[in-house]
Amino acid sequence: MTKSKMLTSKIAVTLAAFLIGCAAQGTGLANKGGVKASFEPVTYNDILNDDKTVGDVVTYGLGQKGQRYSTLKQINKKSIKDLVPVWNFSFGGEKMRGQESQPLVKDGVMYVTGSYSRLYALDIATGREIWNYEAKLPDNILPCCDVINRGAALIDNLVIFGTLDAKLVALDRATGKVVWKKTIADYKDGYSFTAAPLIVKGLVVTGVSGGEFGIVGKVEARDPKTGEIVWSRPTVEGHMGYLNGKENGISGTLNATWEGDQWQHGGAAPWNGVTYDPDTDLIYVPTGNPSPWNSHERAGNNLYSACRMAINPDTGKIVWYYQTTPNDGWDFDGMSELVLFDYKDASGKTVKAGATADKNGFFYVLNRENGKFISASPFVDGITWAKGIDKDGKPIVNPENRPGEPVNGEKGKTVFTVPSFLGGKNWNPMAYSQRTGLFYVPANEWGMDMWNQPVTYKKGAAYMGAGFTIKPVHEDHIGALKAIDPKTGKIKWKHENVAPLWGGVLATAGGVVFTGTPEGELLGLDDETGKVLYSFQVGSGIVGSPITWEQDGEQYVAVVSGWGGAVPLWGGEVAKSIKHISQGGMVHVFKLHKNK
């Protein structure tokens, strides 16, 4: 997850205390209220073709490549003026904040997760609830950055999602009843789970969260029928991987990029999900920050933190990696998703590429077949921590902008760094348009005062050794949706927003780019110019990711609202300026108005 200002275990426990009362029983009520729905099995072929089919959305990212692009064009630059709400659904009760989910759709049923580890099945025709499941959470869970959940996975007759106490749950799609439940890791050690799983070659692939607690990151693949682990791959160098219960080689080489026993609590949590390419047959895994944040405590590049890793889906072996911020001292992570796309180079040759908009403020293009660096360019203003990226893809670090080493038990020198640890772009996914060849990046312009302080590892306690205060870079805006040409790195257009952008983006063949704002506006923008074509006030801040699909010959758009996440918790001066934003957890569904 994005990072908190939890400098002591006491603060971590305080956050957990907010969750008292969330330990409600899960319920599964088939056809609640007389709703009639279809529950045909979701096949792996459905998942492989999710980016091509328009009648459903069965993967996080609208396809395994994570492009978030739809070929639908009924809603277009001309018709979008007639887009109207169809129905709304409230998550209910007092658990309204932190709704970062992307819904899934299959056979007229929407599956949408809510904060506090909840999942709902809704009838799209009416908006009525079919069933709901609410995890029974312990009081002392340790999520760093709010009680969010980003989505689920569908396969066969199951809907699978993770919970804040680091469990993976498979529910029957028709009834919401638990089919199996497995522990991913021990939440008492600081582990949690918030990302959407991805189905790859019939396996359910997951990561973990918890980098602020000195956990050891890992990617795992399980049998979706039973929940049993097929392989496990640690994302910290020196730890052993497993395949079918047997040792499968350590990750990297012990102590090659870590000193002493620092690797034992190295973080590098892959907390933001994965993408997959059936052509290269590789899973692409973004990894989080090394632990602790204080880089003077851990000399070396600290693999595989702040990386994009390519993993063999059959064996769990690491094929290649690319590290964006070696020896990360600013909590930049490397957790922004690698979105897979093809383009033609100057010679006309097709390049199988992947792009990522890193928290460190640079937009990278890599060869997804071998991980080789292609290009990098800044996508936010006034970057201070690095002077640029060299021809080999390594940052030219500005040593004066690394927070100072603590001396005699006192905090080190404070530096002002751009971007802030919340990132030039954070977890919220960007979109790639096959129509324009552009990426649409939800960026933020902010910096931070940052300092280091002494820290000692203690299981289950915050392990950071740093403090910070976040400040805006510009007076009139923080958020900026930016259209970026991946061939040149140039920004074609940008749309500025007063508050930080914390929701995902959707691009369509109709020439409309959708995103939401914390102020509660669902926006439709011209994909070529950035002109706002549509705006609808949903009544609460949007930090979810929009989707679109076709049903009964009509194109629908849906988005979840409910302000929350890391910004209001840890945003410093920024959080104070936007404290008025409404939470209000809701699902909103739209389609074109029909004249009768």
Coordinates of C-alpha atoms in Angstrom, one line a residue:
M1 CA 0.0 0.0 0.0
T2 CA 0.9 3.6 0.0
K3 CA 2.7 4.6 3.2
S4 CA 1.6 5.9 6.6
K5 CA 3.3 8.1 9.2
M6 CA 3.2 5.3 11.7
L7 CA 6.5 5.8 13.5
T8 CA 5.6 3.7 16.5
S9 CA 3.6 0.5 17.1
K10 CA 1.3 2.6 19.3
I11 CA 0.2 4.6 16.3
A12 CA -0.3 1.4 14.3
V13 CA -2.5 0.0 17.1
T14 CA -4.5 3.2 17.1
L15 CA -5.3 2.8 13.5
A16 CA -6.4 -0.8 14.2
A17 CA -8.7 0.5 17.0
F18 CA -10.8 2.3 14.4
L19 CA -11.8 -1.1 13.2
I20 CA -13.7 -2.1 16.3
G21 CA -17.2 -3.2 15.3
C22 CA -16.2 -4.4 11.8
A23 CA -16.2 -8.0 12.8
A24 CA -19.6 -8.8 11.3
Q25 CA -20.4 -12.3 10.0
G26 CA -20.4 -12.9 6.3
T27 CA -23.8 -13.6 4.8
G28 CA -24.8 -15.3 1.6
L29 CA -28.4 -14.7 0.4
A30 CA -29.1 -16.2 -3.0
N31 CA -31.6 -14.2 -5.1
K32 CA -32.2 -11.8 -2.2
G33 CA -35.4 -9.9 -2.8
G34 CA -36.5 -12.1 -5.7
V35 CA -33.8 -11.0 -8.0
K36 CA -33.3 -13.3 -11.0
A37 CA -29.7 -13.6 -12.2
S38 CA -27.5 -15.9 -14.3
F39 CA -24.4 -17.6 -12.8
E40 CA -22.7 -19.3 -15.8
P41 CA -19.1 -20.5 -15.1
V42 CA -16.3 -18.0 -15.9
T43 CA -13.8 -19.9 -18.1
Y44 CA -10.2 -19.2 -18.5
N45 CA -10.9 -18.4 -22.1
D46 CA -13.3 -15.6 -20.8
I47 CA -10.4 -14.2 -18.8
L48 CA -7.9 -14.4 -21.7
N49 CA -10.3 -12.5 -24.0
D50 CA -11.6 -10.0 -21.4
D51 CA -9.9 -7.1 -23.3
K52 CA -11.6 -8.1 -26.5
T53 CA -15.2 -8.9 -25.3
V54 CA -17.6 -6.2 -24.4
G55 CA -20.4 -8.0 -22.6
D56 CA -18.6 -8.4 -19.3
V57 CA -15.6 -7.4 -17.2
V58 CA -14.1 -10.5 -15.6
T59 CA -10.6 -9.2 -14.7
Y60 CA -9.1 -6.3 -12.7
G61 CA -7.7 -4.0 -15.4
L62 CA -10.3 -5.0 -18.1
G63 CA -7.8 -7.6 -19.3
Q64 CA -4.7 -9.3 -18.0
K65 CA -2.5 -6.7 -19.7
G66 CA -4.0 -4.0 -17.5
Q67 CA -4.7 -1.5 -20.4
R68 CA -8.2 -0.5 -19.1
Y69 CA -9.3 0.1 -22.6
S70 CA -12.7 -0.8 -24.1
T71 CA -13.6 -1.1 -27.7
L72 CA -17.1 0.1 -27.0
K73 CA -18.0 3.4 -28.8
Q74 CA -21.8 3.8 -28.2
I75 CA -20.8 6.4 -25.6
N76 CA -18.6 8.8 -27.6
K77 CA -17.6 12.4 -27.9
K78 CA -21.0 13.3 -29.3
S79 CA -23.3 11.1 -27.4
I80 CA -21.8 11.5 -23.9
K81 CA -23.9 14.5 -23.3
D82 CA -26.9 12.1 -22.9
L83 CA -25.2 10.0 -20.2
V84 CA -27.5 9.7 -17.2
P85 CA -27.5 7.7 -13.9
V86 CA -29.4 4.4 -13.9
W87 CA -29.1 3.4 -10.3
N88 CA -27.0 3.8 -7.2
F89 CA -26.2 1.3 -4.5
S90 CA -25.0 2.2 -0.9
F91 CA -22.6 0.1 1.0
G92 CA -24.6 1.1 4.0
G93 CA -23.9 1.6 7.7
E94 CA -21.0 3.6 9.0
K95 CA -18.3 1.9 6.8
M96 CA -18.4 4.4 4.0
R97 CA -14.8 5.6 3.5
G98 CA -11.9 4.2 1.4
Q99 CA -13.8 2.8 -1.6
E100 CA -10.9 2.0 -4.0
S101 CA -12.6 -0.9 -5.8
Q102 CA -13.0 -1.8 -9.4
P103 CA -16.3 -3.7 -10.0
L104 CA -16.5 -6.9 -12.1
V105 CA -19.5 -7.9 -14.3
K106 CA -20.6 -11.2 -15.6
D107 CA -24.0 -12.3 -17.0
G108 CA -25.9 -9.4 -15.6
V109 CA -24.4 -9.5 -12.1
M110 CA -21.9 -7.0 -10.7
Y111 CA -19.4 -8.1 -8.1
V112 CA -17.9 -5.2 -6.1
T113 CA -15.8 -5.1 -3.0
G114 CA -16.2 -2.5 -0.3
S115 CA -13.9 -1.2 2.4
Y116 CA -13.5 -3.3 5.6
S117 CA -13.2 -6.5 3.5
R118 CA -16.8 -6.7 2.1
L119 CA -18.1 -8.1 -1.2
Y120 CA -21.5 -7.6 -2.8
A121 CA -23.3 -9.2 -5.7
L122 CA -25.7 -6.8 -7.4
D123 CA -28.3 -7.3 -10.1
I124 CA -27.4 -4.9 -12.9
A125 CA -30.9 -4.6 -14.3
T126 CA -32.3 -3.2 -11.0
G127 CA -29.3 -2.4 -8.8
R128 CA -30.8 -4.7 -6.1
E129 CA -28.5 -6.7 -3.9
I130 CA -28.4 -10.4 -4.5
W131 CA -26.1 -11.3 -1.6
N132 CA -23.3 -9.8 0.5
Y133 CA -20.3 -11.1 2.4
E134 CA -18.6 -9.3 5.3
A135 CA -15.3 -10.7 6.7
K136 CA -15.1 -11.1 10.4
L137 CA -12.0 -9.0 11.1
P138 CA -9.9 -9.1 14.3
D139 CA -9.6 -5.8 16.2
N140 CA -5.8 -5.6 15.9
I141 CA -5.2 -5.7 12.2
L142 CA -2.4 -3.5 10.9
P143 CA -3.2 -2.0 7.5
C144 CA -1.0 1.0 6.8
C145 CA -3.2 3.1 4.6
D146 CA -6.9 2.8 5.4
V147 CA -9.4 -0.1 5.3
I148 CA -9.6 -0.3 1.5
N149 CA -10.0 -3.2 -0.9
R150 CA -9.4 -2.8 -4.7
G151 CA -11.3 -5.7 -6.2
A152 CA -11.8 -9.4 -6.8
A153 CA -11.2 -12.2 -9.3
L154 CA -13.7 -14.5 -11.1
I155 CA -13.1 -18.1 -12.1
D156 CA -15.6 -20.9 -12.7
N157 CA -18.3 -20.5 -10.1
L158 CA -16.1 -18.6 -7.7
V159 CA -15.5 -14.9 -6.8
I160 CA -12.1 -14.6 -4.9
F161 CA -10.9 -11.6 -2.9
G162 CA -8.5 -10.8 0.0
T163 CA -9.1 -9.4 3.4
L164 CA -7.4 -6.9 5.7
D165 CA -6.2 -9.7 8.0
A166 CA -4.2 -11.3 5.2
K167 CA -6.6 -14.0 4.2
L168 CA -7.9 -15.1 0.7
V169 CA -11.5 -16.0 0.5
A170 CA -13.4 -17.9 -2.3
L171 CA -17.2 -17.4 -2.4
D172 CA -19.8 -19.2 -4.4
R173 CA -20.9 -16.6 -7.0
A174 CA -24.6 -17.6 -6.8
T175 CA -25.0 -17.6 -3.0
G176 CA -22.0 -15.7 -1.4
K177 CA -21.3 -18.7 0.8
V178 CA -17.6 -19.5 1.7
V179 CA -16.1 -22.3 -0.4
W180 CA -12.6 -22.0 1.1
K181 CA -10.6 -19.6 3.1
K182 CA -6.8 -19.5 3.4
T183 CA -4.3 -17.5 5.4
I184 CA -1.8 -15.7 3.2
A185 CA 0.4 -14.6 6.1
D186 CA 0.1 -13.7 9.8
Y187 CA -1.6 -10.3 10.2
K188 CA 0.0 -9.9 13.7
D189 CA 3.4 -9.6 12.0
G190 CA 2.1 -6.6 9.9
Y191 CA 0.8 -8.4 6.8
S192 CA -2.4 -7.4 5.2
F193 CA -4.0 -7.8 1.7
T194 CA -5.9 -5.2 -0.3
A195 CA -5.1 -5.8 -4.0
A196 CA -7.3 -7.6 -6.6
P197 CA -6.0 -11.1 -7.4
L198 CA -5.4 -12.1 -11.0
I199 CA -6.2 -15.5 -12.6
V200 CA -3.2 -16.7 -14.7
K201 CA -3.2 -20.1 -16.5
G202 CA -5.9 -21.4 -14.1
L203 CA -4.1 -20.2 -11.0
V204 CA -5.0 -17.3 -8.7
V205 CA -2.0 -15.0 -8.2
T206 CA -1.6 -12.7 -5.2
G207 CA 0.9 -10.6 -3.4
V208 CA 0.9 -9.1 0.1
S209 CA 1.0 -5.7 1.9
G210 CA 3.0 -4.6 5.0
G211 CA 6.3 -3.0 3.9
E212 CA 6.0 -0.5 6.8
F213 CA 6.3 -3.4 9.3
G214 CA 9.4 -5.1 8.0
I215 CA 7.6 -8.1 6.5
V216 CA 9.0 -10.2 3.6
G217 CA 7.2 -9.6 0.3
K218 CA 6.1 -12.6 -1.7
V219 CA 4.0 -13.5 -4.8
E220 CA 2.0 -16.7 -4.7
A221 CA 0.0 -18.9 -7.0
R222 CA -2.8 -21.1 -5.7
D223 CA -5.3 -23.6 -7.1
P224 CA -8.6 -21.7 -7.2
K225 CA -10.6 -24.8 -6.6
T226 CA -8.9 -25.5 -3.2
G227 CA -6.9 -22.5 -2.3
E228 CA -3.7 -24.6 -1.9
I229 CA -0.4 -23.0 -2.8
V230 CA 1.2 -24.2 -6.0
W231 CA 4.3 -21.9 -5.8
S232 CA 5.6 -19.1 -3.7
R233 CA 8.3 -16.6 -4.7
P234 CA 9.8 -14.1 -2.1
T235 CA 10.5 -10.7 -3.4
V236 CA 13.4 -10.1 -1.0
E237 CA 16.8 -11.4 -2.0
G238 CA 18.0 -14.4 0.0
H239 CA 14.6 -16.0 0.9
M240 CA 13.6 -19.5 -0.4
G241 CA 11.0 -20.1 -3.0
Y242 CA 8.7 -23.1 -3.1
L243 CA 7.1 -25.2 -5.9
N244 CA 4.5 -27.9 -4.9
G245 CA 5.8 -27.8 -1.4
K246 CA 9.4 -28.3 -2.3
E247 CA 12.3 -25.9 -2.2
N248 CA 12.7 -24.0 -5.5
G249 CA 15.8 -21.9 -5.0
I250 CA 16.3 -18.6 -3.2
S251 CA 15.5 -15.3 -4.8
G252 CA 18.7 -13.7 -6.1
T253 CA 22.0 -14.3 -4.2
L254 CA 22.2 -14.0 -0.4
N255 CA 23.8 -10.7 0.7
A256 CA 24.5 -9.6 -2.9
T257 CA 22.6 -6.3 -2.4
W258 CA 21.8 -6.4 1.4
E259 CA 24.3 -6.2 4.2
G260 CA 24.3 -8.6 7.2
D261 CA 20.8 -9.8 8.1
Q262 CA 18.9 -6.8 6.8
W263 CA 17.3 -9.0 4.2
Q264 CA 15.4 -10.8 6.9
H265 CA 13.0 -7.9 7.3
G266 CA 13.4 -6.4 3.8
G267 CA 9.8 -5.4 2.9
A268 CA 9.5 -5.2 -0.9
A269 CA 5.8 -6.1 -0.7
P270 CA 4.0 -6.6 -4.1
W271 CA 0.9 -4.9 -2.8
N272 CA -0.6 -3.5 -5.9
G273 CA -1.5 -6.6 -8.0
V274 CA 0.1 -8.0 -11.2
T275 CA -0.4 -8.1 -15.0
Y276 CA 0.2 -11.0 -17.4
D277 CA 1.0 -11.5 -21.1
P278 CA 0.1 -14.8 -22.7
D279 CA 2.5 -14.1 -25.6
T280 CA 5.6 -13.8 -23.4
D281 CA 4.0 -16.1 -20.8
L282 CA 5.3 -13.9 -18.0
I283 CA 3.7 -12.4 -14.9
Y284 CA 4.7 -8.8 -14.2
V285 CA 5.0 -8.0 -10.6
P286 CA 5.6 -4.4 -9.2
T287 CA 7.2 -4.4 -5.7
G288 CA 7.2 -2.0 -2.8
N289 CA 9.6 -0.2 -0.6
P290 CA 12.6 -1.7 1.2
S291 CA 12.4 -1.8 5.0
P292 CA 13.0 0.4 6.9
W293 CA 12.5 3.7 5.0
N294 CA 15.8 5.0 6.5
S295 CA 18.2 4.0 3.7
H296 CA 21.3 4.5 5.9
E297 CA 20.2 1.4 7.8
R298 CA 20.5 -0.9 4.7
A299 CA 23.4 -0.3 2.3
G300 CA 23.1 -1.7 -1.2
N301 CA 20.5 -1.8 -4.0
N302 CA 18.2 -3.9 -1.8
L303 CA 16.7 -6.3 -4.4
Y304 CA 14.0 -6.9 -5.3
S305 CA 12.5 -3.8 -3.8
A306 CA 11.3 -1.0 -6.1
C307 CA 11.3 -3.3 -9.0
R308 CA 9.3 -4.7 -11.9
M309 CA 9.8 -8.4 -11.8
A310 CA 8.9 -10.9 -14.6
I311 CA 8.0 -14.4 -13.2
N312 CA 7.4 -17.7 -14.9
P313 CA 3.8 -18.6 -14.1
D314 CA 4.5 -22.3 -14.1
T315 CA 7.5 -22.4 -11.8
G316 CA 7.5 -19.1 -9.9
K317 CA 11.1 -18.5 -11.1
I318 CA 12.3 -14.9 -11.6
V319 CA 13.0 -14.4 -15.4
W320 CA 14.1 -10.7 -15.2
Y321 CA 13.8 -7.6 -13.1
Y322 CA 14.2 -3.9 -13.5
Q323 CA 14.8 -1.6 -10.5
T324 CA 13.5 2.0 -10.7
T325 CA 14.9 3.3 -7.4
P326 CA 17.9 1.4 -6.1
N327 CA 18.5 1.9 -2.3
D328 CA 15.2 3.8 -2.1
G329 CA 15.4 6.4 0.6
W330 CA 12.2 8.3 -0.2
D331 CA 9.6 5.5 -0.1
F332 CA 9.1 5.6 -3.8
D333 CA 8.5 1.9 -4.1
G334 CA 8.2 0.4 -7.5
M335 CA 4.6 -0.6 -7.1
S336 CA 3.0 1.2 -10.0
E337 CA 1.5 -1.4 -12.4
L338 CA 3.4 -2.4 -15.6
V339 CA 0.8 -1.9 -18.4
L340 CA 1.6 -4.0 -21.5
F341 CA 1.3 -2.6 -25.0
D342 CA 2.9 -2.9 -28.5
Y343 CA 4.3 -0.2 -30.7
K344 CA 6.3 0.1 -33.9
D345 CA 9.8 1.6 -33.6
A346 CA 11.5 3.8 -36.2
S347 CA 12.4 0.8 -38.4
G348 CA 8.8 -0.4 -38.4
K349 CA 9.5 -3.3 -36.0
T350 CA 6.9 -4.2 -33.4
V351 CA 8.2 -3.8 -29.9
K352 CA 6.5 -5.7 -27.1
A353 CA 6.7 -3.1 -24.4
G354 CA 5.5 -2.3 -20.9
A355 CA 5.0 1.1 -19.4
T356 CA 4.9 2.2 -15.8
A357 CA 4.4 5.7 -14.2
D358 CA 6.6 5.4 -11.1
K359 CA 6.0 7.0 -7.7
N360 CA 9.5 8.6 -8.2
G361 CA 8.1 10.8 -10.9
F362 CA 9.5 9.2 -14.1
F363 CA 7.5 7.4 -16.8
Y364 CA 9.4 4.3 -18.0
V365 CA 9.1 2.1 -21.1
L366 CA 10.6 -1.4 -20.9
N367 CA 10.9 -4.3 -23.3
R368 CA 8.6 -6.8 -21.6
E369 CA 10.3 -9.8 -23.2
N370 CA 13.7 -9.2 -21.5
G371 CA 13.3 -6.2 -19.1
K372 CA 15.7 -4.0 -21.0
F373 CA 15.4 -0.3 -20.6
I374 CA 13.9 1.7 -23.5
S375 CA 13.2 5.1 -22.2
A376 CA 12.3 7.3 -19.1
S377 CA 11.0 10.8 -18.9
P378 CA 9.6 13.0 -16.0
F379 CA 5.8 13.3 -15.8
V380 CA 5.6 15.6 -12.8
D381 CA 7.1 19.0 -12.2
G382 CA 10.3 19.9 -10.3
I383 CA 11.8 16.4 -9.5
T384 CA 14.6 16.9 -7.0
W385 CA 15.8 13.5 -5.9
A386 CA 17.4 12.7 -9.2
K387 CA 18.8 14.8 -12.0
G388 CA 17.5 12.3 -14.6
I389 CA 17.8 8.7 -15.9
D390 CA 21.0 7.7 -17.7
K391 CA 21.2 5.7 -20.9
D392 CA 21.3 2.4 -19.0
G393 CA 18.1 3.2 -17.1
K394 CA 19.7 4.1 -13.8
P395 CA 18.8 7.2 -11.8
I396 CA 21.3 10.0 -11.6
V397 CA 20.7 10.5 -7.9
N398 CA 21.1 13.9 -6.3
P399 CA 23.0 13.0 -3.1
E400 CA 22.1 16.3 -1.4
N401 CA 18.4 15.4 -1.7
R402 CA 18.7 12.1 0.3
P403 CA 17.4 12.5 3.9
G404 CA 20.4 12.7 6.3
E405 CA 21.7 9.9 8.5
P406 CA 20.7 10.1 12.2
V407 CA 23.6 11.1 14.5
N408 CA 23.9 10.3 18.2
G409 CA 20.3 9.1 18.4
E410 CA 19.0 12.4 16.9
K411 CA 17.1 12.7 13.6
G412 CA 19.2 13.4 10.5
K413 CA 19.1 16.4 8.1
T414 CA 15.7 17.3 6.7
V415 CA 15.4 17.7 2.9
F416 CA 12.6 18.9 0.7
T417 CA 12.0 16.3 -2.0
V418 CA 9.8 16.2 -5.1
P419 CA 7.7 14.1 -5.5
S420 CA 6.4 13.2 -2.1
F421 CA 6.3 9.6 -0.9
L422 CA 2.7 9.4 -2.0
G423 CA 4.1 9.6 -5.5
G424 CA 3.9 11.2 -8.9
K425 CA 1.4 8.4 -9.3
N426 CA 0.4 6.0 -6.6
W427 CA -1.7 2.8 -6.7
N428 CA -4.4 4.3 -8.9
P429 CA -4.2 2.7 -12.4
M430 CA -3.5 4.5 -15.6
A431 CA -5.1 3.6 -18.9
Y432 CA -3.7 3.0 -22.4
S433 CA -5.8 3.8 -25.5
Q434 CA -5.3 1.6 -28.6
R435 CA -7.1 4.4 -30.5
T436 CA -4.6 7.2 -29.7
G437 CA -1.5 5.2 -28.6
L438 CA -1.4 7.5 -25.5
F439 CA -1.3 6.7 -21.8
Y440 CA -3.6 8.6 -19.4
V441 CA -1.8 9.0 -16.1
P442 CA -3.5 10.2 -12.9
A443 CA -0.6 12.3 -11.6
N444 CA 0.0 14.4 -8.5
E445 CA 2.2 17.4 -8.0
W446 CA 3.5 17.5 -4.4
G447 CA 6.7 17.3 -2.4
M448 CA 7.6 16.6 1.2
D449 CA 9.9 17.6 4.0
M450 CA 11.6 14.3 5.0
W451 CA 14.0 13.2 7.7
N452 CA 15.4 10.0 9.0
Q453 CA 15.6 8.8 12.6
P454 CA 16.9 5.8 14.5
V455 CA 14.8 2.6 14.3
T456 CA 14.9 -1.0 15.5
Y457 CA 12.9 -3.9 14.1
K458 CA 10.2 -5.3 16.4
K459 CA 7.7 -7.9 15.0
G460 CA 4.3 -6.3 14.4
A461 CA 5.5 -2.7 15.0
A462 CA 6.0 0.1 12.4
Y463 CA 9.5 -0.2 11.0
M464 CA 10.2 3.0 9.2
G465 CA 12.8 5.3 10.8
A466 CA 11.5 8.3 8.9
G467 CA 9.2 11.2 9.2
F468 CA 7.6 13.6 6.7
T469 CA 5.3 16.5 6.0
I470 CA 3.6 16.6 2.6
K471 CA 3.2 20.0 0.8
P472 CA 1.7 20.9 -2.6
V473 CA 4.1 22.1 -5.3
H474 CA 1.6 24.5 -7.0
E475 CA -0.9 26.9 -5.4
D476 CA -3.9 26.1 -7.6
H477 CA -3.8 22.3 -8.1
I478 CA -2.3 19.0 -7.0
G479 CA -3.9 16.5 -9.3
A480 CA -3.3 16.4 -13.0
L481 CA -4.5 13.8 -15.5
K482 CA -1.8 13.7 -18.2
A483 CA -1.9 12.2 -21.7
I484 CA 1.6 10.8 -22.4
D485 CA 3.1 9.5 -25.7
P486 CA 5.2 6.5 -24.7
K487 CA 7.3 6.8 -27.9
T488 CA 8.6 10.2 -26.9
G489 CA 7.7 10.7 -23.3
K490 CA 6.1 14.0 -24.1
I491 CA 2.9 15.1 -22.4
K492 CA 0.3 15.9 -25.1
W493 CA -2.2 17.4 -22.7
K494 CA -3.1 17.7 -19.0
H495 CA -6.2 18.4 -17.0
E496 CA -5.5 19.9 -13.6
N497 CA -7.5 19.2 -10.5
V498 CA -7.4 21.1 -7.1
A499 CA -7.4 17.9 -5.0
P500 CA -5.0 14.9 -5.5
L501 CA -6.2 12.4 -8.1
W502 CA -6.6 9.0 -6.3
G503 CA -8.9 7.0 -8.6
G504 CA -8.2 5.0 -11.7
V505 CA -8.7 5.8 -15.4
L506 CA -10.6 4.2 -18.3
A507 CA -10.1 4.8 -22.0
T508 CA -12.6 3.9 -24.7
A509 CA -12.8 3.5 -28.5
G510 CA -15.5 6.2 -28.4
G511 CA -12.7 8.8 -27.8
V512 CA -13.7 9.4 -24.1
V513 CA -11.4 9.0 -21.1
F514 CA -13.2 8.5 -17.8
T515 CA -11.9 9.2 -14.3
G516 CA -13.2 10.6 -11.0
T517 CA -12.1 13.2 -8.6
P518 CA -12.1 13.5 -4.8
E519 CA -14.5 16.4 -5.2
G520 CA -17.0 13.8 -6.4
E521 CA -17.0 14.5 -10.2
L522 CA -17.2 11.7 -12.7
L523 CA -15.4 13.2 -15.7
G524 CA -15.5 12.2 -19.4
L525 CA -12.6 13.9 -21.3
D526 CA -11.7 14.1 -25.0
D527 CA -8.9 11.6 -25.4
E528 CA -7.1 13.8 -28.0
T529 CA -7.4 17.2 -26.3
G530 CA -8.3 16.7 -22.7
K531 CA -11.4 18.9 -23.0
V532 CA -14.0 18.0 -20.4
L533 CA -17.0 16.6 -22.3
Y534 CA -19.0 15.4 -19.3
S535 CA -19.2 15.9 -15.5
F536 CA -21.5 14.4 -13.0
Q537 CA -21.5 15.0 -9.3
V538 CA -22.0 11.7 -7.5
G539 CA -22.0 13.2 -4.0
S540 CA -18.9 11.7 -2.5
G541 CA -15.2 11.5 -3.4
I542 CA -14.2 9.1 -6.2
V543 CA -11.1 6.9 -5.5
G544 CA -12.3 3.8 -7.4
S545 CA -11.6 2.8 -11.0
P546 CA -14.4 3.1 -13.6
I547 CA -15.4 0.3 -16.0
T548 CA -17.7 -0.1 -19.0
W549 CA -19.5 -2.9 -20.6
E550 CA -22.5 -3.7 -22.9
Q551 CA -25.7 -5.3 -21.8
D552 CA -28.9 -5.8 -23.9
G553 CA -27.4 -3.6 -26.6
E554 CA -26.6 -0.6 -24.3
Q555 CA -23.3 0.6 -23.1
Y556 CA -23.0 1.1 -19.3
V557 CA -20.4 2.9 -17.2
A558 CA -19.9 2.2 -13.5
V559 CA -17.7 3.7 -10.8
V560 CA -17.5 3.4 -7.0
S561 CA -17.2 6.5 -4.8
G562 CA -16.3 6.9 -1.1
W563 CA -13.3 9.2 -0.3
G564 CA -10.5 7.7 1.8
G565 CA -7.2 5.9 1.4
A566 CA -3.8 7.2 2.2
V567 CA -4.2 10.9 1.5
P568 CA -6.7 11.9 4.2
L569 CA -4.7 9.8 6.7
W570 CA -1.2 10.8 6.0
G571 CA -1.4 13.8 3.6
G572 CA -0.1 16.5 6.1
E573 CA -0.9 20.0 4.9
V574 CA -2.7 18.5 1.9
A575 CA -5.0 16.4 4.1
K576 CA -6.0 19.5 6.0
S577 CA -7.0 21.4 2.8
I578 CA -9.4 18.6 1.7
K579 CA -10.9 17.5 5.0
H580 CA -14.3 18.7 3.8
I581 CA -14.6 16.0 1.1
S582 CA -17.5 13.6 1.7
Q583 CA -16.9 9.9 2.2
G584 CA -20.3 8.2 1.3
G585 CA -19.6 4.7 -0.1
M586 CA -21.7 4.1 -3.2
V587 CA -21.8 2.3 -6.6
H588 CA -23.0 4.5 -9.5
V589 CA -24.2 3.1 -12.8
F590 CA -24.8 5.2 -16.0
K591 CA -26.0 4.7 -19.6
L592 CA -27.3 6.9 -22.4
H593 CA -30.7 8.4 -22.1
K594 CA -33.2 7.0 -24.6
N595 CA -35.7 9.3 -26.2
K596 CA -39.1 7.6 -26.4

